[in-house]
């Protein structure tokens, strides 16, 4: 029996993951034997590795294939999400280049840990089994805990790491407890089998309790209210390039996992998880809008902003239809582009004596740095959801889906909270354009300029290529609605 | 009562009693020793179940490594456990209430527990494959390296990350630490190592 199994083992679908795993270990060797000399090489190689993995993801094509005893799945949805994740990780490594050089926190493990975290995210996206889900999630989280406090001489970074670790461990506990209940009541860990076992209408209460615990654990990872407490502190405490990484790629992977679990494993219990998702979505949107108003630290502000945006993305999920999933995919694409651009601008806020994090420091930036101010203003308008920028379309897709699903209250609260949220985004624009100029920032490095430019172009020109991206997202979303 | 149930009760009672002593003992070193006793009895229970591999792993890993690590931590860290435990009892009423509510909820939830008929019919009751044919260790290995190869490798990666993390966050590269350089030592010759000095009487070097 074992021989048969080994012969049937198909490694091709997991090629991107295998490439990343082997590559990360090779880089670790290079780093360990060359000490500090190889830092730049390793950073370059890590970016190359992620790009190669991206090529393999593309090569896997658009079929749905499962392997490793049905615990690993690739389909158009996973391809879409993996590409997004890889873009987020590559940009995060690129953005850290200048920062690492300036601050002198030389540590070759940093890009390697990002690669390993990305590997964990890709395993999460491809998980088709509770155990695979948990292992992927843990690989990602464990890397992120270390990355959060990688600048270990800073008290804030250490505090961020510890806070993240303790709350993350708690959420893993929730998740495992939920999984064990689901396993106990269905007898399976495989998503397809769980869905099969749940067919036939009646779901026992234990299964629902397990489902709620699993959703709780996942909500922690996307920092949805009421499980968001760690986000502002971790975002503020961690070093800025690390925050940029946290705000982008892990969110995509966790949302992908959310969609996979709800639609693949718990599709028969759609009415049960829908209530939960509606609640955390409304709570996140409201908290994201109101709590950000009083913030002066731009990283904290971005943390609340990301909580709010997760709320909007969940609106699409709550809708429970194909348009909704498509909306979530587009929302995450747009969110990634905006977040990376915004953080490129934040990283460019550097004075002689260090990073500026207070939003007042941006005052009059339009005089000193007209281009950066323009792009940041565009991104802020887009985050606020003002047409014809990308952010508007993201919200448009998810709200349309919610209306189609007759969730009028959800859509109305969403629109209203995005109006409230517009206040603090627009305040940044006001500070940049109408306040007295302050001392100018240092000239910004090329890689930040590139990321900022690309993000600005995406946000401004989204209307132009909304068609093709929409097509791809539609194909990816259809995965869950065949048959 | 047959011998197996006799041993079951013996192991269980000692395990529960020792577990209680872990939190009740005043001296933290005694706590760790009671913990080891608990592990041993749990291992005994595993043997009774026919899971001899798990029993041995429990002893090797938990007693051999984890408990000894605890012992080191307890002895190296200067934590005043007596002070920590003061006021421990004042939380009993509230803690007990929470525990009661939780237990009640669990009973309600697990009351609905129905075994899948497929498992209840005996497939789950007997270990697959039969112990008489394949030994425990072999059966685990055959599964772990074939069907669960993906999980096994992923778990390995997680441990790698844990190791990297521990090193990144704690290792200090100190300046001026003298390390043994074996090749330099071996490469020394008589000429480089010895300096013959002609010292005049009464002068010193």
XYZ file of C-alpha atoms in Angstrom:
688
model
C 0.000 0.000 0.000
C 2.793 2.380 0.862
C 4.611 1.731 -2.402
C 1.484 2.493 -4.349
C 1.059 5.675 -2.426
C 4.602 6.818 -3.022
C 4.267 6.149 -6.734
C 1.114 8.200 -6.877
C 2.734 11.083 -5.033
C 2.602 14.162 -7.229
C 5.032 16.911 -6.341
C 4.376 19.180 -9.326
C 1.521 21.199 -7.779
C 3.711 22.026 -4.794
C 6.721 23.111 -6.857
C 6.562 26.792 -5.822
C 6.545 25.770 -2.171
C 9.364 23.273 -2.625
C 11.430 25.913 -4.440
C 10.895 28.374 -1.594
C 11.698 25.830 1.126
C 14.879 24.544 -0.493
C 15.900 28.058 -1.502
C 15.421 29.405 2.008
C 17.645 26.674 3.424
C 20.307 27.360 0.812
C 20.250 31.069 1.621
C 20.541 30.203 5.287
C 23.700 28.235 4.511
C 25.164 31.071 2.455
C 24.407 33.482 5.263
C 25.756 31.286 8.027
C 29.075 30.696 6.286
C 29.688 34.226 5.030
C 28.600 36.236 8.083
C 27.748 39.903 7.392
C 29.517 40.044 4.035
C 26.732 38.304 2.136
C 23.795 40.419 3.328
C 23.185 42.231 0.052
C 23.606 39.029 -1.961
C 21.102 37.222 0.236
C 18.557 39.998 -0.073
C 18.919 39.909 -3.859
C 18.714 36.126 -3.971
C 15.619 36.141 -1.746
C 13.857 38.456 -4.189
C 14.956 36.234 -7.085
C 13.679 33.177 -5.219
C 10.250 34.716 -4.718
C 10.097 35.633 -8.402
C 11.062 32.086 -9.438
C 8.344 30.749 -7.147
C 5.936 33.134 -8.865
C 6.897 31.692 -12.257
C 6.204 28.189 -10.954
C 2.828 29.348 -9.653
C 1.999 30.600 -13.136
C 3.190 27.365 -14.707
C 0.792 25.335 -12.616
C -1.926 26.751 -14.796
C -5.578 27.041 -14.077
C -6.624 23.484 -13.384
C -7.744 22.251 -10.025
C -5.327 19.616 -8.764
C -5.001 18.085 -5.330
C -2.041 16.157 -4.032
C -0.499 14.796 -0.815
C -3.527 12.688 -0.016
C -5.938 15.473 -0.906
C -4.484 17.864 1.643
C -2.924 20.301 -0.824
C -4.921 21.986 -3.543
C -4.137 24.312 -6.404
C -6.807 26.058 -8.425
C -7.278 29.459 -10.114
C -8.119 30.940 -6.727
C -4.866 29.780 -5.137
C -2.874 31.020 -8.146
C -4.436 34.472 -7.852
C -3.853 34.755 -4.114
C -0.311 33.363 -4.278
C 0.689 35.921 -6.892
C -0.704 38.711 -4.709
C 1.172 37.378 -1.686
C 4.422 37.109 -3.627
C 4.057 40.691 -4.885
C 3.546 41.854 -1.307
C 6.619 39.989 -0.071
C 8.893 41.131 -2.908
C 7.853 44.734 -2.350
C 8.422 44.382 1.395
C 11.972 43.122 0.889
C 12.686 45.839 -1.687
C 11.361 48.555 0.610
C 13.588 47.426 3.452
C 16.825 47.839 1.438
C 17.508 51.499 2.131
C 16.226 51.249 5.681
C 18.555 48.400 6.527
C 21.479 50.331 5.058
C 20.676 53.475 7.011
C 19.721 52.025 10.368
C 22.482 49.472 10.231
C 20.437 46.600 11.554
C 22.390 44.108 9.578
C 20.949 40.693 9.837
C 20.928 38.261 6.956
C 18.058 36.295 8.525
C 15.576 39.067 7.767
C 14.969 38.309 4.056
C 15.157 34.575 4.784
C 12.462 34.848 7.420
C 10.318 36.793 4.948
C 10.783 33.973 2.437
C 9.804 31.390 5.052
C 6.791 33.463 6.100
C 5.772 33.669 2.446
C 6.144 29.911 2.177
C 3.786 29.558 5.138
C 1.302 31.885 3.459
C 1.380 29.881 0.243
C 0.800 26.699 2.224
C -2.169 28.383 3.889
C -3.613 29.422 0.546
C -3.268 25.870 -0.789
C -4.488 24.125 2.362
C -7.264 21.634 1.814
C -7.003 19.989 5.207
C -7.178 21.250 8.772
C -3.679 19.989 9.569
C -2.229 21.597 6.445
C -4.024 24.811 7.345
C -2.615 24.816 10.842
C 0.939 23.989 9.781
C 0.944 26.700 7.134
C -0.494 29.219 9.540
C 2.030 28.381 12.222
C 4.964 28.562 9.811
C 3.792 32.011 8.757
C 3.010 33.247 12.261
C 6.204 31.987 13.830
C 8.258 33.770 11.172
C 6.213 36.924 11.680
C 6.742 36.891 15.458
C 10.483 36.832 14.931
C 10.356 39.463 12.185
C 8.291 41.753 14.449
C 11.113 41.984 16.967
C 14.017 41.568 14.547
C 15.302 44.978 15.571
C 15.921 43.571 19.021
C 17.726 46.612 20.414
C 14.520 48.619 20.218
C 12.250 48.236 23.245
C 9.174 48.955 21.182
C 10.005 46.269 18.633
C 10.588 43.719 21.382
C 7.303 44.657 22.997
C 5.558 44.351 19.645
C 7.053 40.900 19.151
C 6.005 39.642 22.575
C 2.500 41.035 22.278
C 2.091 39.529 18.849
C 3.452 36.200 20.027
C 1.228 35.899 23.096
C -1.962 36.898 21.290
C -1.021 34.824 18.260
C -0.492 31.770 20.454
C -3.879 32.388 22.048
C -5.539 32.562 18.645
C -3.792 29.352 17.572
C -5.267 27.767 20.681
C -8.747 28.860 19.637
C -8.172 27.551 16.166
C -6.941 24.156 17.370
C -9.821 23.797 19.800
C -12.267 24.535 17.009
C -10.557 22.056 14.708
C -10.619 19.328 17.324
C -14.365 19.851 17.802
C -14.945 19.752 14.056
C -12.857 16.602 13.818
C -14.762 15.077 16.691
C -18.142 15.746 15.121
C -17.363 14.918 11.514
C -14.541 12.412 11.840
C -12.508 14.186 9.158
C -9.862 16.851 8.846
C -10.090 17.146 5.080
C -12.144 20.112 3.861
C -13.957 18.149 1.161
C -14.776 15.338 3.584
C -15.974 17.792 6.225
C -18.297 19.402 3.688
C -19.552 15.944 2.685
C -20.152 14.963 6.290
C -22.129 18.140 6.832
C -24.382 17.559 3.841
C -27.864 16.500 4.741
C -29.001 19.557 6.603
C -28.816 18.927 10.307
C -25.627 20.211 11.911
C -24.931 19.317 15.489
C -24.271 22.111 17.940
C -20.727 20.901 18.589
C -19.848 21.388 14.947
C -21.157 24.949 15.030
C -19.172 25.687 18.196
C -16.081 24.356 16.431
C -16.822 26.509 13.405
C -17.119 29.615 15.572
C -13.799 28.857 17.255
C -12.090 28.393 13.891
C -13.522 31.687 12.640
C -12.294 33.364 15.835
C -8.780 32.108 15.261
C -8.828 33.277 11.651
C -10.298 36.668 12.596
C -7.287 37.161 14.879
C -4.991 36.708 11.910
C -6.744 39.267 9.738
C -7.101 41.545 12.799
C -10.864 41.874 12.528
C -12.735 43.447 15.433
C -13.152 42.246 18.225
C -9.807 40.443 17.810
C -7.849 43.454 16.621
C -6.232 44.611 19.895
C -2.717 43.620 18.896
C -2.684 45.432 15.560
C -2.024 49.100 16.482
C 0.696 48.229 18.991
C 2.437 45.757 16.715
C 2.253 48.067 13.703
C 3.622 50.975 15.707
C 6.266 49.007 17.555
C 7.705 47.011 14.687
C 10.309 48.572 12.426
C 8.631 50.401 9.520
C 9.579 48.021 6.647
C 8.354 45.169 8.846
C 5.053 46.972 9.350
C 4.788 47.395 5.588
C 5.216 43.633 5.223
C 2.668 42.868 7.956
C 0.052 45.115 6.412
C 0.282 43.505 2.982
C 1.061 39.849 2.330
C -0.180 38.130 5.542
C -3.559 39.821 5.199
C -3.994 38.389 1.699
C -3.082 34.903 2.860
C -5.378 35.046 5.877
C -8.304 36.309 3.797
C -7.627 33.513 1.299
C -7.712 31.021 4.149
C -10.944 32.561 5.421
C -12.548 32.124 1.994
C -11.180 28.597 1.607
C -12.437 27.431 4.999
C -15.863 28.998 4.711
C -16.541 27.958 1.127
C -14.750 24.632 0.907
C -15.232 23.099 4.328
C -18.266 24.830 5.776
C -20.229 25.596 2.639
C -23.263 23.618 3.929
C -23.323 25.792 7.062
C -23.377 29.046 5.141
C -26.209 30.508 7.259
C -24.228 29.884 10.432
C -20.951 31.521 9.446
C -22.650 34.303 7.582
C -23.931 35.858 10.824
C -20.461 35.746 12.337
C -18.845 37.308 9.278
C -21.513 40.033 9.087
C -20.899 40.929 12.714
C -17.099 41.094 12.567
C -17.331 42.946 9.273
C -19.582 45.674 10.695
C -17.528 45.947 13.879
C -14.249 46.224 11.919
C -15.575 48.865 9.559
C -16.898 50.998 12.403
C -13.851 50.676 14.631
C -11.510 51.231 11.707
C -13.275 54.505 10.920
C -13.801 55.929 14.375
C -10.685 54.855 16.236
C -8.331 56.201 13.568
C -9.633 59.745 13.952
C -7.594 60.516 17.065
C -4.316 58.999 15.856
C -1.203 61.086 15.315
C 1.247 58.327 14.566
C 0.943 57.414 10.922
C 1.772 53.741 11.516
C -0.992 53.492 14.122
C -3.295 55.231 11.725
C -2.460 52.702 9.018
C -3.154 49.914 11.532
C -6.686 51.171 12.150
C -7.064 51.753 8.447
C -6.127 48.133 7.743
C -8.640 46.938 10.361
C -11.300 48.938 8.563
C -10.280 47.589 5.169
C -10.474 44.012 6.406
C -14.034 44.860 7.441
C -14.835 45.982 3.885
C -13.241 42.883 2.391
C -15.358 40.717 4.702
C -18.507 42.420 3.377
C -17.914 40.538 0.143
C -17.408 37.291 2.020
C -20.556 37.828 4.067
C -22.548 38.120 0.867
C -21.917 34.428 0.308
C -22.208 34.540 -3.475
C -19.813 34.436 -6.388
C -19.909 38.195 -6.939
C -18.930 38.557 -3.277
C -15.847 36.344 -3.547
C -14.877 38.149 -6.735
C -15.287 41.422 -4.855
C -13.022 40.214 -2.043
C -10.338 39.204 -4.539
C -10.433 42.589 -6.257
C -10.562 44.365 -2.919
C -7.433 42.566 -1.732
C -5.614 43.359 -4.995
C -6.423 47.038 -4.624
C -5.684 46.981 -0.906
C -2.213 45.534 -1.509
C -1.400 48.191 -4.103
C -2.594 51.039 -1.897
C -0.931 49.747 1.271
C 2.439 49.195 -0.380
C 2.303 52.677 -1.895
C 1.330 54.280 1.400
C 4.144 52.526 3.238
C 6.653 53.497 0.565
C 5.673 57.098 1.332
C 5.935 56.508 5.085
C 9.401 55.023 4.605
C 10.379 58.107 2.637
C 9.543 60.302 5.653
C 13.062 60.399 6.943
C 14.960 63.245 8.544
C 18.625 63.432 9.368
C 17.982 62.103 12.877
C 15.690 59.244 11.986
C 12.236 58.256 10.817
C 9.381 60.704 11.189
C 6.186 58.970 12.263
C 3.990 61.871 13.338
C 1.544 62.915 10.649
C 2.244 66.564 11.503
C 5.692 66.009 10.005
C 4.030 65.829 6.607
C 2.813 69.411 6.832
C 3.565 71.366 3.711
C 5.078 68.333 2.006
C 3.485 69.502 -1.224
C 6.006 72.373 -1.370
C 9.111 70.347 -0.611
C 8.225 67.070 -2.290
C 5.460 67.771 -4.797
C 5.550 64.338 -6.453
C 5.532 62.309 -3.262
C 2.755 64.489 -1.848
C 0.733 64.003 -5.018
C 1.064 60.232 -4.936
C 0.341 60.025 -1.210
C -2.690 62.240 -1.735
C -3.884 59.963 -4.550
C -3.441 56.912 -2.334
C -5.264 58.588 0.538
C -8.169 59.536 -1.750
C -8.202 55.970 -2.967
C -8.144 54.528 0.571
C -11.079 56.803 1.362
C -12.878 55.370 -1.658
C -13.274 58.425 -3.853
C -14.031 57.803 -7.543
C -12.489 57.310 -10.056
C -9.589 55.868 -8.042
C -9.020 52.169 -7.368
C -10.290 52.169 -3.785
C -13.728 53.246 -4.955
C -14.057 50.230 -7.222
C -12.991 47.839 -4.465
C -15.768 49.108 -2.243
C -18.182 49.182 -5.157
C -17.721 45.458 -5.911
C -18.194 44.291 -2.308
C -21.179 46.527 -1.631
C -22.893 45.437 -4.860
C -22.405 41.827 -3.749
C -23.890 42.613 -0.338
C -26.925 44.248 -1.948
C -27.391 41.255 -4.247
C -27.455 39.067 -1.151
C -30.094 41.336 0.408
C -27.726 42.484 3.152
C -28.869 46.079 2.928
C -27.982 47.017 6.501
C -24.421 45.789 5.987
C -24.017 47.810 2.792
C -25.481 50.966 4.336
C -23.289 50.752 7.447
C -20.303 50.129 5.176
C -20.965 53.209 3.069
C -21.553 55.383 6.133
C -18.396 54.218 7.889
C -16.361 54.851 4.756
C -17.653 58.432 4.872
C -16.427 58.727 8.458
C -13.139 57.115 7.462
C -12.681 59.659 4.693
C -12.162 62.304 7.381
C -8.787 61.068 8.559
C -7.518 60.187 5.103
C -8.420 63.637 3.872
C -6.838 65.209 6.942
C -3.463 63.902 5.769
C -4.065 65.502 2.368
C -5.020 68.751 4.089
C -1.866 68.682 6.238
C 0.302 68.127 3.176
C -1.276 70.775 1.005
C -2.525 73.554 3.260
C -0.252 73.601 6.320
C 2.986 75.516 6.784
C 5.994 73.727 5.288
C 8.450 72.092 7.676
C 11.976 70.923 7.073
C 12.153 68.667 4.040
C 12.858 64.948 4.129
C 16.018 63.326 2.899
C 16.120 62.353 -0.794
C 14.401 59.034 -1.216
C 16.035 55.872 -2.572
C 15.161 54.551 -6.026
C 13.314 51.411 -4.941
C 10.847 53.468 -2.902
C 10.317 55.763 -5.878
C 9.564 52.756 -8.086
C 7.061 51.213 -5.661
C 5.439 54.563 -5.029
C 5.187 55.239 -8.760
C 3.713 51.820 -9.543
C 1.203 52.139 -6.750
C 0.217 55.624 -7.869
C -0.224 54.406 -11.458
C -2.324 51.452 -10.328
C -4.562 53.607 -8.183
C -5.028 56.238 -10.869
C -5.305 53.931 -13.849
C -7.344 51.125 -12.297
C -10.350 52.149 -14.353
C -8.288 51.311 -17.429
C -7.367 47.754 -16.518
C -10.311 46.922 -14.279
C -11.531 44.701 -17.136
C -8.653 42.201 -17.365
C -8.153 42.029 -13.585
C -11.880 41.549 -13.172
C -11.785 38.647 -15.638
C -9.010 36.896 -13.723
C -10.770 37.486 -10.403
C -14.006 36.149 -11.832
C -12.261 32.974 -13.000
C -10.643 32.607 -9.573
C -13.917 33.146 -7.729
C -15.729 30.648 -9.916
C -13.594 27.882 -8.383
C -15.900 27.712 -5.389
C -19.153 27.763 -7.289
C -18.764 24.962 -9.808
C -21.187 22.153 -9.132
C -10.716 -7.124 38.268
C -8.048 -8.282 35.867
C -4.472 -7.235 35.928
C -4.821 -4.627 33.173
C -7.533 -2.680 34.968
C -5.596 -2.956 38.200
C -2.625 -1.293 36.536
C -4.886 1.216 34.844
C -6.216 2.394 38.195
C -2.745 2.375 39.723
C -1.272 4.539 36.951
C -4.287 6.834 36.787
C -4.454 7.486 40.520
C -0.762 8.201 40.798
C -0.878 10.407 37.677
C -3.767 12.500 38.966
C -2.309 12.715 42.467
C 1.114 13.697 41.175
C -0.434 16.255 38.836
C -2.192 17.808 41.794
C 1.050 17.888 43.735
C 2.718 19.749 40.836
C 0.620 22.790 41.598
C 0.327 22.188 45.318
C 3.984 21.631 46.223
C 5.688 24.561 47.939
C 9.119 23.865 46.597
C 9.318 24.363 42.806
C 11.932 21.626 42.499
C 9.486 19.213 44.103
C 6.889 20.369 41.580
C 9.150 19.413 38.703
C 9.873 16.032 40.276
C 6.152 15.394 40.639
C 5.758 16.403 37.000
C 8.229 13.688 36.055
C 6.212 11.187 38.099
C 3.084 12.251 36.199
C 4.829 11.720 32.874
C 5.973 8.259 33.877
C 2.483 7.192 34.837
C 1.025 8.632 31.661
C 3.598 6.579 29.779
C 2.366 3.539 31.704
C -1.159 4.250 30.494
C 0.107 4.388 26.921
C 1.743 0.982 27.339
C -1.568 -0.418 28.569
C -3.190 0.912 25.379
C -0.630 -0.896 23.262
C 1.009 2.339 22.142
C 4.504 1.472 23.285
C 6.160 3.902 20.885
C 4.275 6.873 22.321
C 5.124 5.685 25.834
C 8.835 5.623 25.085
C 8.688 8.983 23.292
C 6.915 10.478 26.283
C 9.692 9.360 28.566
C 12.550 10.263 26.237
C 11.226 13.660 25.213
C 9.248 14.850 28.191
C 11.191 13.349 31.043
C 14.564 13.359 29.358
C 14.433 16.811 27.841
C 11.498 18.968 28.823
C 11.375 18.181 32.530
C 15.131 18.556 32.882
C 14.860 21.891 31.086
C 12.179 22.944 33.553
C 14.427 21.923 36.390
C 17.221 24.102 35.010
C 14.888 27.055 34.565
C 13.509 26.692 38.062
C 16.980 26.540 39.541
C 18.548 29.275 37.410
C 15.780 31.853 37.555
C 15.459 33.463 40.925
C 11.680 33.470 41.083
C 10.094 33.515 44.493
C 7.368 30.964 43.944
C 6.098 31.214 47.506
C 5.339 34.874 46.945
C 3.738 34.091 43.608
C 1.445 31.593 45.235
C 0.334 33.978 47.958
C -3.257 34.986 47.534
C -3.660 31.960 45.303
C -6.681 30.819 47.306
C -8.569 34.085 47.010
C -9.194 33.341 43.342
C -10.733 29.955 44.095
C -14.411 31.062 44.252
C -14.310 33.016 40.993
C -12.086 30.469 39.242
C -14.316 27.639 40.433
C -17.390 29.412 39.108
C -15.784 29.912 35.699
C -14.700 26.276 35.658
C -18.221 25.117 36.553
C -19.806 27.195 33.794
C -17.252 25.943 31.279
C -17.800 22.351 32.345
C -21.560 22.800 32.021
C -21.201 24.210 28.536
C -18.902 21.395 27.526
C -21.436 18.843 28.729
C -24.137 20.531 26.659
C -21.950 20.655 23.567
C -20.453 17.209 23.869
C -23.833 15.760 24.826
C -24.629 15.962 21.152
C -21.551 13.948 20.302
C -22.474 11.096 18.023
C -19.872 8.737 16.710
C -19.873 8.356 13.003
C -21.522 4.949 12.497
C -18.541 3.996 10.348
C -16.230 4.449 13.342
C -18.618 3.144 15.964
C -18.892 -0.159 14.104
C -15.390 -1.059 15.218
C -13.077 0.438 12.634
C -11.993 3.091 15.094
C -11.993 0.780 18.096
C -9.170 -1.469 16.961
C -5.844 0.038 15.994
C -5.150 -0.160 12.274
C -2.970 -2.084 11.337
C -3.084 -5.012 13.747
C -0.405 -4.843 16.438
C 0.313 -8.527 16.014
C 1.428 -7.982 12.414
C 3.231 -4.664 12.416
C 4.977 -3.080 15.362
C 3.828 0.261 16.565
C 6.902 2.160 15.491
C 6.883 0.660 12.037
C 3.207 1.424 11.528
C 3.751 5.052 12.505
C 6.777 5.352 10.269
C 4.950 3.855 7.301
C 2.206 6.450 7.654
C 4.362 9.404 8.576
C 6.716 9.146 5.627
C 4.106 8.377 2.980
C 0.626 9.668 3.587
C 1.619 12.435 5.922
C 4.917 13.365 4.272
C 3.668 16.891 3.567
C 2.689 17.499 7.185
C 5.921 15.962 8.396
C 8.064 18.215 6.223
C 6.007 21.290 7.085
C 6.445 20.577 10.778
C 10.181 20.298 10.158
C 10.195 23.735 8.546
C 8.349 25.194 11.529
C 11.027 23.824 13.839
C 13.674 25.352 11.576
C 11.997 28.751 11.879
C 11.833 28.334 15.654
C 15.553 27.647 15.683
C 16.374 30.629 13.466
C 14.181 32.793 15.670
C 15.884 31.746 18.858
C 19.297 32.461 17.354
C 18.355 35.775 15.732
C 16.753 37.137 18.873
C 19.290 36.048 21.450
C 22.718 35.476 19.944
C 25.130 38.289 20.773
C 28.263 38.712 18.703
C 30.654 40.035 21.326
C 33.846 41.754 20.340
C 37.092 40.391 21.670
C 35.960 36.875 22.471
C 38.910 34.527 22.052
C 37.902 31.351 20.282
C 39.953 28.246 19.761
C 41.374 28.116 16.238
C 42.505 24.557 15.756
C 44.124 25.005 12.345
C 46.178 27.932 13.648
C 47.234 25.867 16.630
C 48.266 22.915 14.513
C 50.072 25.109 11.989
C 52.379 26.542 14.624
C 56.002 25.587 14.187
C 58.880 25.649 16.607
C 60.149 28.886 15.046
C 56.928 30.840 15.473
C 56.140 29.495 18.896
C 59.440 29.673 20.745
C 61.660 32.674 21.213
C 65.092 31.957 22.638
C 66.299 34.913 24.663
C 69.730 35.253 26.132
C 69.121 36.856 29.488
C 72.005 38.554 31.215
C 72.404 37.703 34.859
C 70.735 40.111 37.243
C 68.907 42.101 34.518
C 65.694 40.248 33.907
C 63.859 40.438 30.619
